[in-house]
């Protein structure tokens, strides 16, 4: 085995004069150029903004805690705070209030409530992990036909909220399955009759339900300083897009370091992905996988020249993480990265052999190459003391919620990118594997895989309801990553072609100031 491996390395390194045939993907260039490289910060102005916000924050906190405010107004306020991505400012206050309100809950009190009010209450409690019963929506069904009442459609705001409530369903909640289909159908019809802000709201919710979106619609100079893009010209240049991705993990200002750490790793994951998928020969793929498994500087000597910068940066970045003192967490992330490389390599072997594996075989590898496991574990490095030994052990146990996140990510990506992948080389995706295994057409396979995604969302929603296995803060990297997967791949491959989806998000977050 050692002799064969050495021969493979020698052969790969001896090919210095003949450039091998590569299945280049011809990824489109970055649409941002150097727009986000220059950044100036006026600390005095920042301090002024911070000071100006102190009193409004206290005013909101007092309103949340005010016992004189009725339930509808308080839940409406908490809903607004959540939708604005400001929950971290009032998390303990909100948790305390919701605990009390949920204990006092009487479903009979909703008999006279309107659709919008019931939907907002449902969303608030579900978003914060409470098992608020979906039976509250039964009152909107016709007793004779068992279908939702047509006159509901006149309440557009209520229909929007009903559709968003349906996105929080779990398995077995058939009424929310019906509600989602009903609301979607009616909203598509209503949209054509509306104009102005209401039309925009309907259009947006149909494209992007809030529960699966980015709560706030920073790229670092580190990427350019490394000069890695110039050394790996075949790689997609997607710094702003990936930073927006990581921003969905943690909106809170005090998690700035987590965002920096995870952005660095997701960028290296992108380079690794495109190296295996779009440039490296099968011999070079084997050498790279062997080097990452060894994780030693000396392994770099066996790599082709163009791979050496990537490998050196990978080792250096992980070495730099040890300043945080979380050795066990860093080792967990490192092992997940090695597992990712092995899985990328297996996909390369299938592609080289023009082999389509069985659906079961593919999903064992494909869920890993979604990179959800390595990214969620990497986020733990900067999260501080909440990542206890028990919490880390939970992550290492490969819990169901991580499996669900990987499944959603893998299938959503494959469904929208299968044609692009086939254009440049024979490949294996979940679509191809399902077609081969079950002897169905592509349309049938896509329909079934989309159904698996929707069931995955139901189970993910349920895994976030109390009592959860770990705190909601520890679930945040998994949920945020899954949400951004949906943002990027719901309608198309938004990472490869960011102008179709992610351009709007980046523009709203970093280019257009919020009106004050």
Coordinates of C-alpha atoms in Angstrom, one line a residue:
X1 CA 0.0 0.0 0.0
X2 CA 2.8 2.4 0.9
X3 CA 4.7 1.6 -2.3
X4 CA 1.6 2.2 -4.4
X5 CA 0.9 5.5 -2.7
X6 CA 4.5 6.6 -3.2
X7 CA 4.3 5.7 -6.9
X8 CA 1.1 7.6 -7.3
X9 CA 2.8 10.7 -5.7
X10 CA 5.8 10.3 -7.9
X11 CA 3.8 10.0 -11.0
X12 CA 1.7 13.1 -10.2
X13 CA 4.7 15.2 -9.4
X14 CA 6.5 14.1 -12.5
X15 CA 3.8 15.6 -14.8
X16 CA 5.4 19.0 -14.9
X17 CA 5.5 19.6 -18.7
X18 CA 2.1 18.2 -19.9
X19 CA -0.9 20.1 -18.6
X20 CA -3.7 17.5 -17.9
X21 CA -7.2 17.9 -19.2
X22 CA -9.3 19.5 -16.6
X23 CA -13.1 19.7 -16.4
X24 CA -13.2 23.5 -15.8
X25 CA -16.5 24.9 -14.6
X26 CA -16.1 28.4 -16.0
X27 CA -17.5 29.9 -12.9
X28 CA -18.6 33.6 -13.4
X29 CA -16.4 36.2 -11.7
X30 CA -17.2 38.1 -8.6
X31 CA -19.8 40.8 -9.4
X32 CA -18.4 43.0 -6.6
X33 CA -14.8 43.5 -7.5
X34 CA -12.9 45.3 -4.8
X35 CA -16.0 47.2 -3.6
X36 CA -15.8 45.8 0.0
X37 CA -12.1 46.1 0.5
X38 CA -12.1 49.8 1.6
X39 CA -13.7 50.4 5.0
X40 CA -13.5 53.5 7.2
X41 CA -14.9 53.7 10.7
X42 CA -15.5 56.9 12.7
X43 CA -15.3 55.6 16.3
X44 CA -16.7 58.8 17.7
X45 CA -19.8 58.5 15.4
X46 CA -20.1 54.9 16.3
X47 CA -20.1 55.8 20.0
X48 CA -22.6 58.5 19.4
X49 CA -24.9 56.0 17.7
X50 CA -24.5 53.5 20.6
X51 CA -25.3 56.2 23.2
X52 CA -28.3 57.3 21.2
X53 CA -29.7 53.8 21.2
X54 CA -29.4 53.3 25.0
X55 CA -32.7 55.0 25.9
X56 CA -34.7 53.5 23.1
X57 CA -33.5 50.0 24.1
X58 CA -34.6 50.7 27.7
X59 CA -37.9 51.9 26.5
X60 CA -38.5 48.7 24.5
X61 CA -37.3 46.6 27.5
X62 CA -39.8 48.3 29.8
X63 CA -42.6 47.7 27.3
X64 CA -41.7 44.0 27.1
X65 CA -41.7 43.7 30.9
X66 CA -44.8 46.0 31.5
X67 CA -47.5 43.9 33.2
X68 CA -50.1 46.5 32.1
X69 CA -49.7 45.7 28.4
X70 CA -52.1 43.1 27.2
X71 CA -51.1 39.9 25.6
X72 CA -51.8 40.9 22.0
X73 CA -49.7 44.0 22.2
X74 CA -46.9 42.3 24.0
X75 CA -46.6 39.4 21.6
X76 CA -46.9 41.8 18.7
X77 CA -44.0 43.8 20.2
X78 CA -41.9 40.6 20.7
X79 CA -42.7 39.6 17.1
X80 CA -41.4 43.0 15.8
X81 CA -38.2 42.7 17.9
X82 CA -37.6 39.2 16.5
X83 CA -38.3 40.2 12.9
X84 CA -35.8 43.1 13.2
X85 CA -33.1 40.7 14.4
X86 CA -32.8 42.4 17.8
X87 CA -33.8 39.5 20.1
X88 CA -30.2 39.3 21.5
X89 CA -30.8 42.7 23.2
X90 CA -33.7 41.4 25.2
X91 CA -33.4 37.6 25.2
X92 CA -33.7 37.0 29.0
X93 CA -36.6 39.4 29.2
X94 CA -38.4 37.8 26.3
X95 CA -37.9 34.3 27.6
X96 CA -39.3 35.2 31.0
X97 CA -42.4 36.9 29.5
X98 CA -43.1 34.0 27.1
X99 CA -42.8 31.5 29.9
X100 CA -45.5 33.3 31.8
X101 CA -47.7 33.9 28.9
X102 CA -47.5 30.3 27.7
X103 CA -48.4 29.0 31.1
X104 CA -51.5 31.2 31.1
X105 CA -52.5 30.2 27.6
X106 CA -56.1 29.3 27.0
X107 CA -56.8 28.2 23.4
X108 CA -60.5 29.0 23.9
X109 CA -59.6 32.6 24.0
X110 CA -58.7 32.5 20.3
X111 CA -62.3 31.7 19.3
X112 CA -63.0 35.3 18.5
X113 CA -59.5 36.3 17.4
X114 CA -58.7 37.2 13.8
X115 CA -56.4 35.3 11.4
X116 CA -53.5 37.8 11.7
X117 CA -53.5 37.9 15.5
X118 CA -53.6 34.1 15.8
X119 CA -50.9 33.7 13.2
X120 CA -48.6 36.2 15.0
X121 CA -49.1 34.5 18.3
X122 CA -48.4 31.1 16.7
X123 CA -45.2 32.3 15.1
X124 CA -43.9 34.0 18.2
X125 CA -44.3 30.9 20.4
X126 CA -43.0 28.5 17.7
X127 CA -40.0 30.7 16.9
X128 CA -39.0 30.6 20.6
X129 CA -39.5 26.9 20.9
X130 CA -42.9 26.6 22.4
X131 CA -45.3 23.9 21.3
X132 CA -48.2 26.2 20.4
X133 CA -51.0 24.1 19.1
X134 CA -51.9 24.3 15.4
X135 CA -55.5 23.6 16.3
X136 CA -56.1 27.3 16.7
X137 CA -56.4 27.4 12.9
X138 CA -59.4 25.0 12.8
X139 CA -61.8 27.9 13.2
X140 CA -61.0 29.1 9.7
X141 CA -62.2 25.9 8.1
X142 CA -65.7 25.3 6.8
X143 CA -67.4 22.7 8.9
X144 CA -69.2 21.1 6.0
X145 CA -66.5 21.0 3.4
X146 CA -63.5 20.8 5.7
X147 CA -61.7 23.3 3.6
X148 CA -60.4 26.7 4.5
X149 CA -63.0 29.4 4.0
X150 CA -62.7 31.5 0.9
X151 CA -63.6 34.8 2.6
X152 CA -60.2 34.6 4.4
X153 CA -58.6 35.8 1.2
X154 CA -59.9 39.3 1.8
X155 CA -57.5 39.6 4.8
X156 CA -54.3 39.8 2.8
X157 CA -52.2 40.6 5.9
X158 CA -53.7 37.6 7.6
X159 CA -53.0 35.3 4.6
X160 CA -49.4 36.4 4.5
X161 CA -49.1 35.5 8.2
X162 CA -50.9 32.2 7.7
X163 CA -48.5 31.3 5.0
X164 CA -45.5 32.1 7.2
X165 CA -47.1 30.1 10.1
X166 CA -47.3 27.1 7.9
X167 CA -43.6 27.2 7.3
X168 CA -43.2 26.3 11.0
X169 CA -45.1 23.0 10.8
X170 CA -43.8 19.7 12.0
X171 CA -44.8 16.2 10.9
X172 CA -48.4 15.2 11.5
X173 CA -49.7 18.8 11.4
X174 CA -51.9 18.2 8.3
X175 CA -53.9 21.4 8.9
X176 CA -50.7 23.4 8.4
X177 CA -49.9 21.5 5.2
X178 CA -53.3 22.5 3.9
X179 CA -52.9 26.0 5.2
X180 CA -49.6 26.4 3.4
X181 CA -50.9 25.1 0.1
X182 CA -54.1 27.2 0.4
X183 CA -52.4 30.4 1.3
X184 CA -49.7 30.0 -1.4
X185 CA -52.4 29.4 -4.1
X186 CA -54.5 32.4 -3.0
X187 CA -51.6 34.8 -2.5
X188 CA -50.4 34.0 -6.0
X189 CA -53.8 35.0 -7.3
X190 CA -54.2 38.0 -5.0
X191 CA -50.7 39.3 -6.0
X192 CA -51.9 40.2 -9.5
X193 CA -54.6 42.5 -8.1
X194 CA -52.4 44.4 -5.6
X195 CA -50.0 47.2 -6.0
X196 CA -47.6 49.2 -3.7
X197 CA -46.2 47.9 -0.5
X198 CA -48.8 45.1 0.0
X199 CA -48.0 43.6 -3.4
X200 CA -44.3 43.7 -2.6
X201 CA -44.9 41.9 0.7
X202 CA -46.9 39.1 -1.0
X203 CA -44.2 38.7 -3.7
X204 CA -41.5 38.6 -1.1
X205 CA -43.2 36.1 1.2
X206 CA -43.8 33.7 -1.7
X207 CA -40.2 33.9 -2.7
X208 CA -38.7 33.8 0.8
X209 CA -40.8 32.9 3.9
X210 CA -39.2 34.6 6.9
X211 CA -38.6 31.4 8.8
X212 CA -36.2 30.2 6.0
X213 CA -34.6 33.6 5.3
X214 CA -31.8 35.8 6.6
X215 CA -32.9 37.9 9.5
X216 CA -30.8 40.9 8.5
X217 CA -31.2 41.8 4.9
X218 CA -19.1 42.5 7.0
X219 CA -16.3 41.0 3.9
X220 CA -12.7 41.0 5.4
X221 CA -9.5 42.0 3.6
X222 CA -8.0 38.7 4.8
X223 CA -8.9 36.9 1.6
X224 CA -7.2 39.4 -0.7
X225 CA -4.1 39.6 1.6
X226 CA -3.6 35.9 1.3
X227 CA -3.4 36.3 -2.5
X228 CA -5.1 32.9 -2.7
X229 CA -7.5 34.0 -5.4
X230 CA -4.6 34.9 -7.7
X231 CA -3.1 31.4 -7.1
X232 CA -6.3 29.6 -7.6
X233 CA -7.9 31.3 -10.6
X234 CA -10.3 28.4 -11.1
X235 CA -12.1 29.0 -7.8
X236 CA -15.3 31.0 -7.4
X237 CA -14.6 34.5 -5.9
X238 CA -17.5 34.8 -3.5
X239 CA -16.3 36.6 -0.3
X240 CA -19.3 38.9 0.2
X241 CA -21.8 36.1 -0.6
X242 CA -20.2 33.7 1.9
X243 CA -19.9 36.4 4.6
X244 CA -23.6 37.0 4.3
X245 CA -24.0 33.3 4.7
X246 CA -22.1 33.3 8.0
X247 CA -23.8 36.4 9.2
X248 CA -27.0 34.3 9.2
X249 CA -25.4 32.2 11.9
X250 CA -25.0 35.0 14.4
X251 CA -26.4 38.5 14.1
X252 CA -25.3 39.5 17.6
X253 CA -22.4 42.0 17.7
X254 CA -20.6 40.1 20.4
X255 CA -20.2 37.1 18.0
X256 CA -18.0 39.1 15.7
X257 CA -15.1 36.7 16.2
X258 CA -17.3 33.7 15.4
X259 CA -18.2 35.3 12.1
X260 CA -14.6 36.0 11.3
X261 CA -13.4 32.4 12.1
X262 CA -16.3 30.7 10.3
X263 CA -16.0 33.0 7.2
X264 CA -12.3 32.0 6.9
X265 CA -13.2 28.3 7.0
X266 CA -16.1 28.6 4.6
X267 CA -13.8 30.3 2.1
X268 CA -11.3 27.5 2.4
X269 CA -14.1 25.0 2.0
X270 CA -15.1 26.8 -1.2
X271 CA -11.5 26.5 -2.6
X272 CA -11.4 22.9 -1.6
X273 CA -14.7 22.2 -3.2
X274 CA -13.8 23.8 -6.5
X275 CA -10.3 22.2 -6.5
X276 CA -11.8 18.7 -6.2
X277 CA -14.8 19.4 -8.4
X278 CA -13.5 21.7 -11.1
X279 CA -9.8 21.5 -11.5
X280 CA -7.8 18.7 -9.9
X281 CA -7.0 15.5 -11.8
X282 CA -7.9 12.3 -9.9
X283 CA -4.2 11.7 -9.1
X284 CA -4.0 15.2 -7.6
X285 CA -7.2 14.7 -5.7
X286 CA -5.7 11.6 -4.1
X287 CA -2.5 13.5 -3.1
X288 CA -4.5 16.3 -1.6
X289 CA -6.7 14.0 0.4
X290 CA -3.7 12.1 1.7
X291 CA -2.1 15.4 2.8
X292 CA -5.2 16.7 4.6
X293 CA -5.5 13.3 6.4
X294 CA -1.9 13.6 7.5
X295 CA -2.2 17.3 8.6
X296 CA 1.5 17.9 8.6
X297 CA 3.7 20.5 7.0
X298 CA 5.9 17.8 5.5
X299 CA 2.9 16.5 3.5
X300 CA 2.9 19.6 1.4
X301 CA 6.1 18.5 -0.4
X302 CA 4.1 15.8 -2.2
X303 CA 1.5 18.2 -3.5
X304 CA 1.4 19.9 -7.0
X305 CA 2.6 23.5 -6.8
X306 CA -0.8 25.1 -7.2
X307 CA -2.2 23.1 -4.2
X308 CA 0.6 24.1 -1.8
X309 CA -0.7 27.6 -1.0
X310 CA -4.2 26.2 -0.1
X311 CA -2.6 23.5 2.1
X312 CA -0.3 25.9 3.9
X313 CA -3.0 28.4 4.6
X314 CA -5.3 25.7 5.9
X315 CA -2.7 24.5 8.4
X316 CA -1.8 28.1 9.4
X317 CA -5.4 29.2 10.0
X318 CA -6.2 26.2 12.2
X319 CA -2.9 26.8 14.2
X320 CA -4.0 30.4 14.7
X321 CA -7.3 29.3 16.3
X322 CA -5.5 27.7 19.2
X323 CA -5.1 31.2 20.7
X324 CA -8.7 30.8 21.8
X325 CA -7.7 28.0 24.1
X326 CA -10.5 25.6 22.9
X327 CA -8.3 22.7 21.8
X328 CA -11.0 20.1 22.0
X329 CA -13.4 22.2 19.9
X330 CA -10.7 23.0 17.3
X331 CA -9.8 19.3 17.0
X332 CA -13.5 18.6 16.4
X333 CA -13.6 21.1 13.6
X334 CA -10.4 19.8 12.1
X335 CA -11.7 16.2 12.0
X336 CA -14.8 17.4 10.3
X337 CA -12.7 19.2 7.7
X338 CA -10.7 16.0 7.1
X339 CA -14.0 14.1 6.7
X340 CA -15.1 16.7 4.2
X341 CA -12.0 16.3 2.1
X342 CA -12.4 12.5 2.1
X343 CA -16.0 12.9 0.9
X344 CA -15.0 15.4 -1.8
X345 CA -12.4 12.8 -3.0
X346 CA -15.0 10.1 -3.1
X347 CA -17.2 12.2 -5.4
X348 CA -14.1 12.8 -7.6
X349 CA -13.6 9.0 -7.8
X350 CA -17.2 8.5 -8.9
X351 CA -16.8 11.3 -11.5
X352 CA -13.5 9.9 -12.8
X353 CA -15.0 6.4 -13.1
X354 CA -18.2 7.9 -14.7
X355 CA -20.0 6.0 -12.0
X356 CA -23.4 6.9 -10.5
X357 CA -23.7 5.3 -7.0
X358 CA -26.9 4.2 -5.4
X359 CA -29.0 6.8 -3.7
X360 CA -28.1 5.5 -0.3
X361 CA -24.4 5.5 -1.1
X362 CA -24.6 8.9 -2.5
X363 CA -26.4 10.4 0.5
X364 CA -23.8 9.1 2.9
X365 CA -21.1 11.1 1.1
X366 CA -23.3 13.9 -0.3
X367 CA -24.6 15.0 3.1
X368 CA -21.0 15.5 4.3
X369 CA -20.1 17.5 1.2
X370 CA -22.9 19.9 2.0
X371 CA -20.2 21.1 4.5
X372 CA -22.9 21.8 7.2
X373 CA -21.1 19.6 9.7
X374 CA -17.7 21.3 9.4
X375 CA -19.2 24.8 9.4
X376 CA -21.5 24.3 12.4
X377 CA -18.7 22.8 14.4
X378 CA -16.2 25.5 13.4
X379 CA -18.6 28.1 14.7
X380 CA -18.3 26.6 18.2
X381 CA -14.6 27.8 18.3
X382 CA -15.5 31.4 19.1
X383 CA -18.7 30.9 21.0
X384 CA -17.1 30.9 24.5
X385 CA -18.2 29.2 27.6
X386 CA -21.6 28.0 26.4
X387 CA -19.8 25.3 24.5
X388 CA -19.4 23.0 27.4
X389 CA -17.9 19.5 27.3
X390 CA -21.4 18.2 27.2
X391 CA -22.4 20.5 24.4
X392 CA -19.4 19.5 22.3
X393 CA -20.2 15.8 22.9
X394 CA -23.7 16.4 21.6
X395 CA -22.3 18.0 18.4
X396 CA -19.9 15.1 18.0
X397 CA -22.7 12.5 18.4
X398 CA -24.0 13.6 15.0
X399 CA -27.5 14.5 16.3
X400 CA -30.6 14.4 14.1
X401 CA -30.8 18.1 13.7
X402 CA -27.4 18.2 12.0
X403 CA -28.4 15.3 9.8
X404 CA -31.5 17.2 8.8
X405 CA -29.5 20.3 8.1
X406 CA -27.2 18.3 5.8
X407 CA -30.0 16.6 4.0
X408 CA -31.8 19.9 3.2
X409 CA -28.6 21.5 2.1
X410 CA -27.5 18.6 -0.1
X411 CA -30.8 18.1 -1.8
X412 CA -31.7 21.8 -2.4
X413 CA -28.2 22.3 -3.9
X414 CA -28.4 19.3 -6.2
X415 CA -31.9 20.0 -7.5
X416 CA -31.1 23.4 -8.8
X417 CA -27.5 22.7 -10.0
X418 CA -27.9 19.3 -11.7
X419 CA -28.0 20.8 -15.2
X420 CA -25.0 23.0 -14.7
X421 CA -23.0 20.1 -13.3
X422 CA -23.9 17.8 -16.3
X423 CA -22.9 20.5 -18.9
X424 CA -19.2 20.2 -18.1
X425 CA -18.7 16.5 -17.1
X426 CA -20.4 13.3 -16.1
X427 CA -21.3 13.7 -12.5
X428 CA -23.2 12.1 -9.7
X429 CA -25.9 14.1 -7.8
X430 CA -28.8 13.0 -5.6
X431 CA -31.0 13.5 -8.7
X432 CA -29.0 11.1 -10.8
X433 CA -28.6 8.6 -8.0
X434 CA -32.3 8.5 -7.3
X435 CA -33.1 8.1 -11.0
X436 CA -30.7 5.2 -11.2
X437 CA -31.7 3.4 -8.0
X438 CA -35.5 3.7 -8.4
X439 CA -35.8 3.8 -12.2
X440 CA -37.7 7.0 -12.4
X441 CA -37.5 10.1 -14.7
X442 CA -35.7 13.3 -13.7
X443 CA -39.0 15.1 -13.1
X444 CA -40.2 12.4 -10.7
X445 CA -36.9 12.3 -8.9
X446 CA -36.9 16.1 -8.4
X447 CA -40.4 16.0 -7.1
X448 CA -39.6 13.3 -4.6
X449 CA -36.4 15.0 -3.4
X450 CA -38.3 18.3 -2.9
X451 CA -40.8 16.4 -0.8
X452 CA -37.9 15.0 1.3
X453 CA -36.7 18.6 1.8
X454 CA -40.1 19.7 3.0
X455 CA -40.3 16.8 5.4
X456 CA -36.8 17.7 6.6
X457 CA -38.0 21.2 7.4
X458 CA -40.9 19.8 9.4
X459 CA -38.5 17.7 11.5
X460 CA -36.1 20.6 11.8
X461 CA -38.9 22.8 13.1
X462 CA -39.8 20.1 15.7
X463 CA -36.2 19.7 16.8
X464 CA -36.2 23.4 17.8
X465 CA -39.3 23.1 20.1
X466 CA -38.8 22.9 23.8
X467 CA -37.4 20.9 25.5
X468 CA -34.5 20.9 23.1
X469 CA -31.4 18.7 23.6
X470 CA -29.1 21.7 23.9
X471 CA -29.8 25.5 24.3
X472 CA -31.2 27.4 21.3
X473 CA -28.0 29.4 21.3
X474 CA -26.1 26.2 20.5
X475 CA -28.6 25.3 17.8
X476 CA -28.1 28.7 16.1
X477 CA -25.2 27.7 13.8
X478 CA -27.2 24.8 12.5
X479 CA -30.4 26.7 12.0
X480 CA -28.7 29.8 10.4
X481 CA -26.8 27.6 8.0
X482 CA -29.9 25.8 6.9
X483 CA -31.8 29.0 6.4
X484 CA -29.1 30.4 4.2
X485 CA -29.0 27.2 2.2
X486 CA -32.6 27.8 1.4
X487 CA -31.9 31.4 0.6
X488 CA -29.2 30.4 -1.8
X489 CA -30.8 27.4 -3.5
X490 CA -34.5 27.6 -3.2
X491 CA -35.0 28.9 -6.7
X492 CA -31.5 28.6 -8.3
X493 CA -27.8 28.1 -7.6
X494 CA -27.4 31.5 -5.9
X495 CA -23.8 30.9 -4.9
X496 CA -22.5 30.1 -8.3
X497 CA -24.7 32.8 -9.9
X498 CA -25.1 35.4 -7.1
X499 CA -26.8 38.0 -9.2
X500 CA -30.0 35.9 -9.1
X501 CA -30.5 36.0 -5.3
X502 CA -27.6 36.9 -3.1
X503 CA -26.8 40.2 -4.8
X504 CA -30.1 41.7 -3.5
X505 CA -29.2 40.5 0.1
X506 CA -25.7 42.0 0.0
X507 CA -26.9 45.2 -1.5
X508 CA -29.5 45.6 1.3
X509 CA -27.1 44.7 4.0
X510 CA -24.0 46.6 3.0
X511 CA -24.7 49.0 0.2
X512 CA -28.0 50.7 1.1
X513 CA -28.2 52.5 4.5
X514 CA -31.2 51.8 6.7
X515 CA -33.5 54.9 6.7
X516 CA -33.5 56.6 10.1

